[in-house]
Coordinates of C-alpha atoms and ligand atoms in Angstrom, one line a residue:
X1 CA 132.7 83.1 161.6
X2 CA 133.7 84.3 165.2
X3 CA 132.5 87.7 165.9
X4 CA 135.9 89.4 166.3
X5 CA 134.8 92.8 164.9
X6 CA 131.9 93.5 167.4
X7 CA 132.3 96.9 169.0
X8 CA 133.6 96.8 172.5
X9 CA 133.1 100.4 173.4
X10 CA 129.9 101.9 174.8
X11 CA 129.3 104.5 172.1
X12 CA 125.7 105.8 172.7
X13 CA 124.7 105.1 169.1
X14 CA 125.6 101.4 169.4
X15 CA 124.5 100.5 172.9
X16 CA 121.2 99.0 171.7
X17 CA 122.6 97.5 168.6
X18 CA 123.2 93.9 167.9
X19 CA 126.2 93.1 165.7
X20 CA 126.6 91.1 162.5
X21 CA 129.2 90.8 159.8
X22 CA 127.1 91.9 156.9
X23 CA 123.7 93.4 156.3
X24 CA 121.9 92.8 153.0
X25 CA 119.0 95.0 152.1
X26 CA 116.3 93.4 149.8
X27 CA 115.1 89.9 149.0
X28 CA 114.7 89.9 145.2
X29 CA 117.1 88.0 143.0
X30 CA 120.1 89.9 144.1
X31 CA 119.4 89.8 147.9
X32 CA 118.7 86.0 147.8
X33 CA 121.9 85.3 146.0
X34 CA 124.0 87.7 148.0
X35 CA 122.9 86.3 151.3
X36 CA 123.6 82.8 150.1
X37 CA 127.2 83.8 149.0
X38 CA 128.0 85.7 152.2
X39 CA 126.7 82.9 154.3
X40 CA 128.9 80.5 152.4
X41 CA 131.9 82.6 153.2
X42 CA 131.1 81.9 156.8
X43 CA 129.9 85.4 157.7
X44 CA 127.1 86.2 160.0
X45 CA 124.5 87.8 157.7
X46 CA 121.4 89.7 158.6
X47 CA 119.0 90.7 155.8
X48 CA 116.0 93.0 155.7
X49 CA 113.0 93.1 153.4
X50 CA 110.0 95.4 153.4
X51 CA 107.7 92.7 152.0
X52 CA 106.4 89.8 154.0
X53 CA 108.4 87.3 151.9
X54 CA 111.1 87.2 149.1
X55 CA 110.4 88.3 145.5
X56 CA 111.3 91.9 145.3
X57 CA 109.7 93.5 142.3
X58 CA 107.9 90.2 141.6
X59 CA 106.3 90.4 145.0
X60 CA 104.8 93.9 144.5
X61 CA 103.9 94.0 140.8
X62 CA 100.9 91.7 140.9
X63 CA 98.8 93.7 138.4
X64 CA 96.9 91.6 135.8
X65 CA 99.1 90.8 132.9
X66 CA 102.4 91.3 134.8
X67 CA 105.0 89.2 132.9
X68 CA 108.7 89.2 132.4
X69 CA 110.2 90.6 129.2
X70 CA 113.0 88.0 129.2
X71 CA 112.5 84.3 128.5
X72 CA 111.9 82.3 131.7
X73 CA 114.9 80.0 131.5
X74 CA 117.2 83.0 130.7
X75 CA 115.6 85.0 133.6
X76 CA 116.6 82.6 136.3
X77 CA 119.6 81.7 138.4
X78 CA 122.3 79.7 136.5
X79 CA 124.9 79.3 139.2
X80 CA 123.6 76.2 140.8
X81 CA 122.9 73.1 138.6
X82 CA 120.8 71.5 141.4
X83 CA 118.5 74.5 141.5
X84 CA 118.2 74.6 137.7
X85 CA 117.4 70.8 137.6
X86 CA 114.8 71.1 140.3
X87 CA 112.7 73.8 138.6
X88 CA 110.6 73.6 135.5
X89 CA 109.3 76.8 133.9
X90 CA 105.9 76.4 132.1
X91 CA 105.9 79.3 129.7
X92 CA 108.3 81.0 127.4
X93 CA 107.6 84.4 129.1
X94 CA 106.8 83.7 132.7
X95 CA 103.9 85.5 134.5
X96 CA 104.4 87.2 137.8
X97 CA 102.9 84.5 140.0
X98 CA 105.3 81.9 138.5
X99 CA 108.3 84.1 139.0
X100 CA 107.3 84.7 142.6
X101 CA 106.9 80.9 143.2
X102 CA 110.3 80.4 141.6
X103 CA 111.9 82.9 144.0
X104 CA 110.2 81.4 147.0
X105 CA 111.4 78.0 145.9
X106 CA 115.0 79.3 145.3
X107 CA 115.1 81.0 148.7
X108 CA 114.1 77.7 150.4
X109 CA 116.5 75.6 148.3
X110 CA 119.4 77.9 149.0
X111 CA 118.4 78.1 152.7
X112 CA 118.5 81.9 152.9
X113 CA 115.2 82.7 154.6
X114 CA 116.6 82.3 158.1
X115 CA 118.8 85.3 157.5
X116 CA 115.9 87.6 156.6
X117 CA 113.7 89.8 158.7
X118 CA 110.6 90.4 156.6
X119 CA 108.0 93.2 156.7
X120 CA 110.8 95.4 157.9
X121 CA 112.2 98.4 156.0
X122 CA 115.7 99.7 156.4
X123 CA 115.5 103.5 157.2
X124 CA 119.1 104.4 157.5
X125 CA 122.7 103.2 157.4
X126 CA 125.3 105.4 159.0
X127 CA 129.0 104.9 158.9
X128 CA 131.1 105.3 162.1
X129 CA 134.7 106.1 161.3
X130 CA 135.9 105.3 164.8
X131 CA 134.7 101.7 164.7
X132 CA 134.7 101.2 161.0
X133 CA 131.1 99.9 161.3
X134 CA 127.8 100.7 159.7
X135 CA 124.8 101.1 162.0
X136 CA 121.6 100.1 160.2
X137 CA 118.3 101.2 161.6
X138 CA 115.0 99.7 160.6
X139 CA 111.4 100.9 160.8
X140 CA 110.8 98.5 163.6
X141 CA 113.4 100.4 165.6
X142 CA 116.1 97.7 165.5
X143 CA 119.7 98.7 165.2
X144 CA 122.3 96.5 163.8
X145 CA 126.0 97.2 163.4
X146 CA 127.9 95.6 160.5
X147 CA 131.2 95.7 158.8
X148 CA 129.6 95.5 155.4
X149 CA 126.3 96.8 153.9
X150 CA 125.2 95.4 150.6
X151 CA 122.2 97.0 148.9
X152 CA 120.1 94.6 146.9
X153 CA 117.2 97.1 146.6
X154 CA 116.5 96.6 142.9
X155 CA 116.3 99.2 140.1
X156 CA 112.5 99.5 139.8
X157 CA 111.2 99.3 143.3
X158 CA 110.2 102.9 144.1
X159 CA 106.9 103.7 142.3
X160 CA 106.1 107.1 140.9
X161 CA 102.7 108.7 141.0
X162 CA 102.5 112.1 139.4
X163 CA 101.5 114.9 141.7
X164 CA 98.2 115.6 139.9
X165 CA 95.9 118.3 141.2
X166 CA 92.8 116.9 142.8
X167 CA 94.3 113.5 143.5
X168 CA 92.9 113.5 147.1
X169 CA 89.5 114.8 146.0
X170 CA 88.9 111.9 143.6
X171 CA 86.2 109.7 145.1
X172 CA 86.8 106.6 143.0
X173 CA 89.4 103.9 143.4
X174 CA 93.0 104.5 142.6
X175 CA 95.8 101.9 142.0
X176 CA 99.4 101.9 141.1
X177 CA 100.6 98.9 139.1
X178 CA 103.7 98.6 141.3
X179 CA 101.7 98.2 144.5
X180 CA 98.7 96.2 143.3
X181 CA 96.4 94.8 146.0
X182 CA 97.3 91.2 146.7
X183 CA 93.6 90.2 146.7
X184 CA 93.2 91.5 143.2
X185 CA 90.7 94.1 141.8
X186 CA 87.4 93.5 140.1
X187 CA 86.7 96.1 137.4
X188 CA 83.5 94.5 136.2
X189 CA 80.9 97.2 135.4
X190 CA 83.3 100.0 136.0
X191 CA 84.6 102.9 134.0
X192 CA 88.3 102.7 134.3
X193 CA 91.1 105.1 133.3
X194 CA 94.7 103.9 132.8
X195 CA 97.4 106.5 132.8
X196 CA 100.7 105.4 131.2
X197 CA 101.7 103.2 128.3
X198 CA 105.1 101.9 129.3
X199 CA 105.7 98.2 130.0
X200 CA 103.3 98.1 132.9
X201 CA 100.5 100.0 131.1
X202 CA 100.8 97.9 128.0
X203 CA 100.5 94.7 130.0
X204 CA 97.6 95.8 132.1
X205 CA 95.5 97.5 129.5
X206 CA 94.3 94.5 127.5
X207 CA 93.2 92.7 130.6
X208 CA 91.4 95.7 132.2
X209 CA 89.7 96.2 128.8
X210 CA 88.3 92.7 129.0
X211 CA 86.8 93.3 132.4
X212 CA 85.8 97.0 132.6
X213 CA 82.6 98.5 131.3
X214 CA 84.7 101.1 129.6
X215 CA 88.4 101.7 129.5
X216 CA 90.0 105.1 128.7
X217 CA 93.7 105.0 128.1
X218 CA 95.6 108.3 128.8
X219 CA 98.7 108.1 126.7
X220 CA 101.5 110.8 126.8
X221 CA 104.1 109.0 124.7
X222 CA 103.3 106.0 122.5
X223 CA 105.5 102.9 122.8
X224 CA 107.4 100.7 120.4
X225 CA 106.1 97.2 121.3
X226 CA 106.9 93.7 120.3
X227 CA 104.3 90.9 120.3
X228 CA 105.7 88.4 122.8
X229 CA 104.0 85.5 121.1
X230 CA 103.9 83.7 124.4
X231 CA 103.3 79.9 124.5
X232 CA 104.1 76.9 126.7
X233 CA 107.6 75.6 126.7
X234 CA 108.2 72.3 125.1
X235 CA 109.8 69.4 127.0
X236 CA 112.6 69.5 124.4
X237 CA 113.3 73.2 125.1
X238 CA 113.5 72.6 128.8
X239 CA 115.7 69.5 128.5
X240 CA 118.0 71.3 126.0
X241 CA 118.5 74.2 128.4
X242 CA 119.4 72.0 131.3
X243 CA 121.7 69.9 129.3
X244 CA 123.6 72.9 128.1
X245 CA 123.5 75.0 131.3
X246 CA 127.3 75.5 131.8
X247 CA 127.8 76.5 128.2
X248 CA 124.8 78.8 128.3
X249 CA 126.1 80.4 131.5
X250 CA 129.6 81.1 130.0
X251 CA 128.2 82.4 126.7
X252 CA 125.7 84.9 128.2
X253 CA 128.4 86.9 129.7
X254 CA 130.0 87.4 126.3
X255 CA 127.1 89.6 125.1
X256 CA 126.2 93.2 125.8
X257 CA 122.8 92.5 127.4
X258 CA 123.7 89.2 129.1
X259 CA 121.6 87.4 126.5
X260 CA 123.0 85.2 123.7
X261 CA 122.2 87.3 120.7
X262 CA 122.4 86.7 117.0
X263 CA 124.0 90.0 115.9
X264 CA 124.8 90.3 112.2
X265 CA 128.2 91.5 111.0
X266 CA 126.7 94.0 108.6
X267 CA 125.3 97.4 109.3
X268 CA 121.6 98.0 108.6
X269 CA 122.5 100.9 106.3
X270 CA 124.8 98.7 104.2
X271 CA 122.0 96.5 102.8
X272 CA 118.9 97.1 100.8
X273 CA 115.6 98.0 102.3
X274 CA 114.1 94.7 101.0
X275 CA 116.8 92.6 102.7
X276 CA 116.5 94.6 105.9
X277 CA 112.8 94.2 106.1
X278 CA 113.0 90.4 105.4
X279 CA 115.5 90.1 108.3
X280 CA 113.3 92.2 110.7
X281 CA 110.3 90.1 109.7
X282 CA 112.0 86.8 110.3
X283 CA 113.3 88.0 113.7
X284 CA 109.9 89.5 114.7
X285 CA 108.5 85.9 114.4
X286 CA 111.2 84.7 116.8
X287 CA 109.4 86.7 119.5
X288 CA 112.6 87.4 121.4
X289 CA 113.5 91.1 121.7
X290 CA 117.3 91.0 121.5
X291 CA 117.3 89.0 118.3
X292 CA 115.3 91.7 116.6
X293 CA 116.6 94.8 118.4
X294 CA 120.3 93.9 118.0
X295 CA 120.0 92.6 114.5
X296 CA 122.5 95.1 113.2
X297 CA 125.4 96.8 115.1
X298 CA 124.5 100.3 114.0
X299 CA 120.9 100.3 115.3
X300 CA 121.5 102.2 118.5
X301 CA 124.3 104.5 117.4
X302 CA 123.0 105.7 114.0
X303 CA 119.7 107.5 113.9
X304 CA 119.2 106.6 110.2
X305 CA 119.7 102.9 111.0
X306 CA 117.4 103.2 114.0
X307 CA 114.7 104.8 111.8
X308 CA 114.7 101.6 109.6
X309 CA 113.7 99.4 112.6
X310 CA 111.4 102.1 114.0
X311 CA 109.5 102.2 110.7
X312 CA 109.2 98.4 110.7
X313 CA 107.6 98.5 114.2
X314 CA 105.3 101.4 113.0
X315 CA 104.1 99.1 110.2
X316 CA 103.1 96.5 112.8
X317 CA 100.9 99.1 114.6
X318 CA 99.2 100.1 111.3
X319 CA 98.5 96.4 110.6
X320 CA 97.0 95.7 114.0
X321 CA 94.8 98.8 114.5
X322 CA 91.7 99.2 112.4
X323 CA 91.2 102.9 112.7
X324 CA 94.0 104.8 110.9
X325 CA 93.7 107.9 113.2
X326 CA 93.9 105.7 116.4
X327 CA 96.9 103.8 114.8
X328 CA 98.6 107.1 114.1
X329 CA 98.1 108.3 117.7
X330 CA 99.6 105.0 118.9
X331 CA 102.6 105.4 116.6
X332 CA 105.9 106.6 118.2
X333 CA 107.7 109.3 116.1
X334 CA 109.5 111.6 118.5
X335 CA 112.3 109.4 119.9
X336 CA 114.6 106.6 118.6
X337 CA 113.5 103.1 119.0
X338 CA 115.2 101.7 122.2
X339 CA 115.8 105.1 123.8
X340 CA 112.7 104.3 125.8
X341 CA 112.6 100.6 126.8
X342 CA 110.8 98.5 124.3
X343 CA 107.7 96.8 125.7
X344 CA 106.6 93.2 125.1
X345 CA 102.9 92.8 124.8
X346 CA 100.1 90.4 124.2
X347 CA 97.2 91.8 122.1
X348 CA 98.0 95.4 123.1
X349 CA 97.3 97.2 119.9
X350 CA 94.3 95.1 119.0
X351 CA 92.7 96.3 122.3
X352 CA 92.1 99.6 120.6
X353 CA 89.8 97.9 118.1
X354 CA 87.3 97.4 120.9
X355 CA 84.2 99.7 121.1
X356 CA 84.6 99.9 124.8
X357 CA 88.2 101.3 124.7
X358 CA 89.0 105.0 124.1
X359 CA 92.5 106.4 123.5
X360 CA 93.3 109.9 124.7
X361 CA 96.5 111.6 123.7
X362 CA 97.4 113.7 126.7
X363 CA 100.3 115.1 124.7
X364 CA 97.7 116.9 122.6
X365 CA 95.2 117.4 125.4
X366 CA 97.2 117.5 128.6
X367 CA 95.9 116.2 132.0
X368 CA 94.8 119.1 134.2
X369 CA 94.1 116.9 137.2
X370 CA 91.6 114.6 138.8
X371 CA 88.1 115.7 139.7
X372 CA 85.9 114.2 142.4
X373 CA 84.3 112.0 139.7
X374 CA 87.0 111.5 137.1
X375 CA 89.8 113.1 135.2
X376 CA 90.0 116.5 133.5
X377 CA 92.2 117.3 130.5
X378 CA 92.5 120.7 129.1
X379 CA 89.6 120.2 126.7
X380 CA 87.6 117.3 128.1
X381 CA 86.3 115.6 131.3
X382 CA 86.2 111.8 131.7
X383 CA 83.9 110.3 134.3
X384 CA 85.7 107.4 136.0
X385 CA 85.1 104.9 138.8
X386 CA 88.7 103.9 139.0
X387 CA 92.1 105.2 137.9
X388 CA 95.1 103.0 137.4
X389 CA 98.5 104.7 137.5
X390 CA 100.9 102.8 135.3
X391 CA 103.2 105.8 135.6
X392 CA 106.5 104.0 136.4
X393 CA 109.3 104.3 138.9
X394 CA 112.0 106.5 140.3
X395 CA 114.5 104.1 138.9
X396 CA 117.9 102.9 140.0
X397 CA 118.8 105.8 142.4
X398 CA 115.3 106.1 143.9
X399 CA 115.4 102.9 146.0
X400 CA 119.0 103.8 147.2
X401 CA 118.1 107.4 148.1
X402 CA 115.0 106.2 149.9
X403 CA 117.4 105.0 152.6
X404 CA 119.2 107.7 154.6
X405 CA 122.8 106.5 153.8
X406 CA 125.5 108.5 155.5
X407 CA 129.2 107.9 154.9
X408 CA 132.3 109.4 156.3
X409 CA 131.8 112.7 158.2
X410 CA 128.1 112.4 158.0
X411 CA 128.0 112.9 154.3
X412 CA 124.7 111.8 152.9
X413 CA 124.4 109.9 149.7
X414 CA 121.4 112.2 148.8
X415 CA 123.7 115.2 149.0
X416 CA 126.5 113.4 147.2
X417 CA 124.2 112.5 144.3
X418 CA 122.3 115.8 144.2
X419 CA 123.6 116.4 140.7
X420 CA 123.4 112.8 139.6
X421 CA 125.0 109.6 140.7
X422 CA 128.8 109.2 140.9
X423 CA 130.2 105.7 141.4
X424 CA 133.1 103.4 140.6
X425 CA 131.9 100.4 138.6
X426 CA 128.4 101.2 139.9
X427 CA 129.4 99.3 143.0
X428 CA 131.0 101.8 145.3
X429 CA 131.2 105.5 146.2
X430 CA 134.2 107.2 147.8
X431 CA 133.5 108.3 151.3
X432 CA 131.1 105.3 151.8
X433 CA 133.5 102.5 152.9
X434 CA 132.3 98.8 152.8
X435 CA 129.1 99.8 151.0
X436 CA 128.5 97.7 148.0
X437 CA 125.6 98.4 145.6
X438 CA 124.3 95.5 143.5
X439 CA 123.0 96.7 140.1
X440 CA 123.8 100.3 141.2
X441 CA 123.8 103.3 138.9
X442 CA 126.5 103.2 136.2
X443 CA 126.6 99.4 136.2
X444 CA 124.9 97.6 133.3
X445 CA 121.8 96.9 135.4
X446 CA 118.6 97.5 133.5
X447 CA 120.2 97.3 130.0
X448 CA 120.7 93.6 130.5
X449 CA 118.9 90.5 131.4
X450 CA 119.2 91.6 134.9
X451 CA 119.6 88.2 136.5
X452 CA 122.8 87.7 134.6
X453 CA 124.0 91.2 135.7
X454 CA 123.0 90.3 139.2
X455 CA 125.0 87.1 139.2
X456 CA 128.1 88.9 137.9
X457 CA 127.7 91.6 140.6
X458 CA 127.1 89.3 143.4
X459 CA 130.0 87.0 142.5
X460 CA 132.4 89.9 142.1
X461 CA 131.3 91.5 145.3
X462 CA 131.6 88.2 147.2
X463 CA 135.2 87.8 145.8
X464 CA 136.1 91.2 147.0
X465 CA 134.7 90.6 150.5
X466 CA 136.4 87.2 150.6
X467 CA 139.6 89.0 149.7
X468 CA 139.1 91.5 152.5
X469 CA 138.4 88.8 155.0
X470 CA 141.5 86.7 154.0
X471 CA 143.9 89.7 153.9
X472 CA 142.6 91.3 157.0
X473 CA 141.4 94.4 155.1
X474 CA 139.2 96.5 157.4
X475 CA 137.8 99.0 154.9
X476 CA 137.5 99.2 151.2
X477 CA 136.3 102.2 149.2
X478 CA 136.9 103.5 145.7
X479 CA 139.3 106.4 145.4
X480 CA 137.9 109.8 144.3
X481 CA 139.9 109.5 141.1
X482 CA 138.4 106.1 140.2
X483 CA 134.9 107.5 140.9
X484 CA 135.5 110.6 138.8
X485 CA 136.9 108.6 135.9
X486 CA 134.3 105.9 135.9
X487 CA 131.5 108.4 136.1
X488 CA 132.9 110.4 133.2
X489 CA 133.4 107.3 131.1
X490 CA 129.8 106.1 131.8
X491 CA 128.4 109.5 130.8
X492 CA 130.6 109.8 127.7
X493 CA 129.7 106.3 126.5
X494 CA 126.0 107.1 126.8
X495 CA 126.6 110.3 124.7
X496 CA 127.8 108.2 121.8
X497 CA 124.4 106.3 121.8
X498 CA 120.8 107.3 121.2
X499 CA 119.8 106.8 124.8
X500 CA 120.0 110.5 125.8
X501 CA 117.4 111.3 123.1
X502 CA 114.6 109.5 124.9
X503 CA 112.8 111.2 127.9
X504 CA 112.6 108.0 129.9
X505 CA 113.5 106.5 133.3
X506 CA 116.8 105.4 131.8
X507 CA 118.0 109.0 132.2
X508 CA 115.8 110.1 135.1
X509 CA 113.8 112.3 132.8
X510 CA 110.5 110.8 134.0
X511 CA 110.8 112.3 137.5
X512 CA 110.4 116.0 137.9
X513 CA 113.5 117.6 139.4
X514 CA 115.6 114.4 139.1
X515 CA 119.1 115.2 137.6
X516 CA 119.2 114.0 134.1
X517 CA 121.9 111.4 133.7
X518 CA 122.1 107.9 132.2
X519 CA 121.6 105.5 135.1
X520 CA 123.4 102.6 133.4
X521 CA 126.7 101.7 132.0
X522 CA 126.0 101.3 128.3
X523 CA 129.2 99.6 127.3
X524 CA 127.6 96.2 127.6
X525 CA 127.8 93.5 130.3
X526 CA 130.5 91.7 128.4
X527 CA 132.9 94.7 128.5
X528 CA 131.9 95.5 132.0
X529 CA 132.6 92.0 133.2
X530 CA 136.1 92.1 131.6
X531 CA 136.7 95.5 133.3
X532 CA 135.6 94.2 136.7
X533 CA 137.7 91.0 136.3
X534 CA 140.7 93.1 135.3
X535 CA 140.3 95.4 138.3
X536 CA 140.2 92.4 140.7
X537 CA 143.2 90.8 139.0
X538 CA 145.1 94.0 139.5
X539 CA 144.6 94.0 143.3
X540 CA 141.3 95.8 143.1
X541 CA 142.7 98.7 141.2
X542 CA 140.8 102.0 142.0
X543 CA 139.8 100.8 145.5
X544 CA 141.7 101.8 148.6
X545 CA 142.0 98.7 150.8
X546 CA 143.0 99.6 154.4
X547 CA 144.1 97.0 156.9
Ligands
NAP1 P1 107.5 103.6 132.4 O1 108.1 102.8 131.3 O2 108.2 104.7 133.0 O3 106.1 104.1 131.8 C1 105.3 105.1 132.5 C2 104.3 105.6 131.6 O4 103.5 106.6 132.4 C3 104.8 106.3 130.4 O5 103.9 106.0 129.3 C4 104.7 107.8 130.8 O6 104.6 108.7 129.7 C5 103.5 107.8 131.6 N1 103.4 108.9 132.5 C6 104.2 109.1 133.6 N2 103.9 110.3 134.2 C7 102.9 110.8 133.5 C8 102.1 112.0 133.6 N3 102.3 112.9 134.5 N4 101.1 112.2 132.7 C9 100.8 111.3 131.7 N5 101.5 110.1 131.6 C10 102.5 109.9 132.4 O7 107.0 102.7 133.6 P2 106.6 101.2 133.6 O8 105.6 100.9 132.5 O9 106.1 100.8 135.0 O10 107.9 100.4 133.2 C11 109.1 100.7 133.8 C12 110.1 99.6 133.6 O11 109.7 98.5 134.5 C13 110.0 99.0 132.2 O12 110.7 99.8 131.3 C14 110.6 97.7 132.5 O13 112.0 97.7 132.5 C15 110.1 97.3 133.8 N6 108.9 96.5 133.6 C16 109.1 95.4 133.0 C17 108.0 94.6 132.7 C18 108.3 93.3 132.0 O14 109.3 92.6 132.3 N7 107.6 93.0 131.0 C19 106.7 95.0 133.1 C20 106.6 96.2 133.7 C21 107.7 96.9 134.0 P3 106.0 109.3 129.1 O15 106.6 108.2 128.3 O16 105.5 110.4 128.3 O17 106.9 109.7 130.3

């Protein structure tokens, strides 16, 4: 597209800047697809990525055992039949190296790499009202002006290490699962401590246990975990998926989590315990989380119903763990199942039957800090050669607020969200024109098969930008009223569920000082998609489009 919007003035902030139509930040699933779509609109697109290649979260999280909790074929792009035909997944639940290979393959096939500048982090994006342009500045000192900025920064890309006393004094090795060394780590002969038993901890623990001389797991809150029963995909499964791609793509968007789900039409509380347990057991054997977790419509809104499935999961822990006391320590009792994200594991609970694995409940005996030679709890000291932090992420807002984003009149997004995020559709914020956030807060983001949510977000945003280009719209931003109403609705919907009852990253509760607010739209991707389509059909209701 001809560069008709390049600034012609000599504003000091722009003199060293090059100009492009759109800047995309991030090269995970969302960045790859967004760049492809904007390039197809004929726009000049520059994209930046901190890593040396594409992959996003799947580039960084290379810890042993890293594996997706969605089925491989479901967790991949569905918009391009050629791409789907050209790739064969090997396993039901893909491991990190295979997903990274897939994203490298997709980036090449979609020809997006040439738009990216890798190993480069975006430090700031500042709006200029006079020119209606963003100035994006990178850590390499490059400045780029652009009409549009699209953030594709992911929801789980800012790691969180607790600020333990003595961290610097510890003389052993430390690792965080989300920034694992690319060359791998050899724990042979070492005494290792893993802190954290969320999805990352639960995946890394069995593999570290196999290698280390001794493993001590420091658990604050036990997890509900589903045995993923991973296996190779059959040729028939692969062929079936490809043959039915279009139907699959249409269907996924009709479900709350972007996953075709077999939800029964009866509530858990309306049938007998015997019938319920038989249903749970049959669905446990399917090894596919949504089939089990969404068996009944009342599971996430009625605590008594939730307790029935929670108790079923607890029974699985008792069956897997030999020592009843250890089993009890591993048993979650303080929050509803699903209020913290369910983990998918391979041999997690059986790991505690090993003689060389110790479980420490730091809820009962809190961590005081690290020592030069290990870790101290209130009542004990543990000598360690290495500590693995599987302590999670500053989710959803963390990656966005890691960039100094300034809208109209210099207002920063950090100030704007000081009390929690406020958005319209999770995509835009008033005062921040032409800024579009993929999988932003108050969109369905992490409560879905995120690739489906990403496709919906990218396609909707592309349509909006195409509309702006066609109609000569210079700026688009949500109205303050639209933002206020959407934010209230997102919060009110969450209050009708059990999510607020879990102290998890879903609500920001895992980060000290972070405002506690649900970070997702809990109404389901199906409802959300309808709302977005309706907003677009109604001339982008709630957005102010200025020519
Ligand atoms: P997480 O779910 O937030 O788990 C962090 C763990 O660290 C929790 O057990 C937490 O305990 C513990 N922890 C944090 N601070 C602590 C402290 N100061 N002292 C003691 N323990 C502390 O993080 P994650 O496991 O990295 O997973 C985050 C999300 O990433 C997942 O929910 C999932 O969406 C995604 N993920 C997915 C996969 C997959 O696809 N299979 C794999 C990895 C990650 P509390 O619960 O008490 O806070």
